[in-house]
Coordinates of C-alpha atoms in Angstrom, one line a residue:
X2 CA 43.1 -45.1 -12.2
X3 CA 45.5 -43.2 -14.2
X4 CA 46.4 -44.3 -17.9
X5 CA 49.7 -43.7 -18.1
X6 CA 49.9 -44.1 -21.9
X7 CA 47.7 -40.7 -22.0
X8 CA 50.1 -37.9 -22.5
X9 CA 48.6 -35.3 -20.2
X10 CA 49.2 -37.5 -17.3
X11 CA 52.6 -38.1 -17.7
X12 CA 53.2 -35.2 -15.3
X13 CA 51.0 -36.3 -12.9
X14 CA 52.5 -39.9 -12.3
X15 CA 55.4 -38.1 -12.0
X16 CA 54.8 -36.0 -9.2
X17 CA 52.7 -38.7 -7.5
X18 CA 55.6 -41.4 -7.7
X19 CA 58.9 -39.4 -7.8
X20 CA 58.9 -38.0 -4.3
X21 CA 57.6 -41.2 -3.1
X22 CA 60.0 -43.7 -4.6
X23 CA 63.0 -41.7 -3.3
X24 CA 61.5 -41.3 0.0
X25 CA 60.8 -45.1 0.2
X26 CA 64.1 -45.9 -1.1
X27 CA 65.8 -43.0 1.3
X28 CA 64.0 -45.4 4.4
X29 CA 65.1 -48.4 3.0
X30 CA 69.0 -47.2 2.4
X31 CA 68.7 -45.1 6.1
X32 CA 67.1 -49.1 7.8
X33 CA 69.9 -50.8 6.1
X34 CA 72.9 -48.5 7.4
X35 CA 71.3 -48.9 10.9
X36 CA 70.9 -52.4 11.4
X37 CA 74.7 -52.7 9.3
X38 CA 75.7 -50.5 12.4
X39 CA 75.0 -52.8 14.6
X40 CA 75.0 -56.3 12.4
X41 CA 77.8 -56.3 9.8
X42 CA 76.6 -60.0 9.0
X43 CA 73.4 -58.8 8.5
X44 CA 74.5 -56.4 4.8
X45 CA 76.2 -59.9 3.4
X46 CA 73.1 -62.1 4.5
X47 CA 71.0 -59.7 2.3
X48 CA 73.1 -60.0 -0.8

């Protein structure tokens, strides 16, 4: 486990999470757009 209040790893959590978080929020923007496509109601359900 990485301790995130140690300096030296501040880097390391970065690299490890950054590209991750985007890519999982990319999917989750790129799945909503899709079923939107096809189910308007769907976007306003979700808010």
């Amino acid at each position: 486990m990485i301790d995130k209040h140690n300096p030296e790893n501040k880097e390391i959590i970065v690299q490890e999470t950054g590209p991750l978080t985007s890519f999982f929020t990319g999917r989750k923007l790129l799945t909503m757009g899709y079923i939107g496509k096809f189910d308007p109601d769907w976007l306003l359900k979700t808010k």
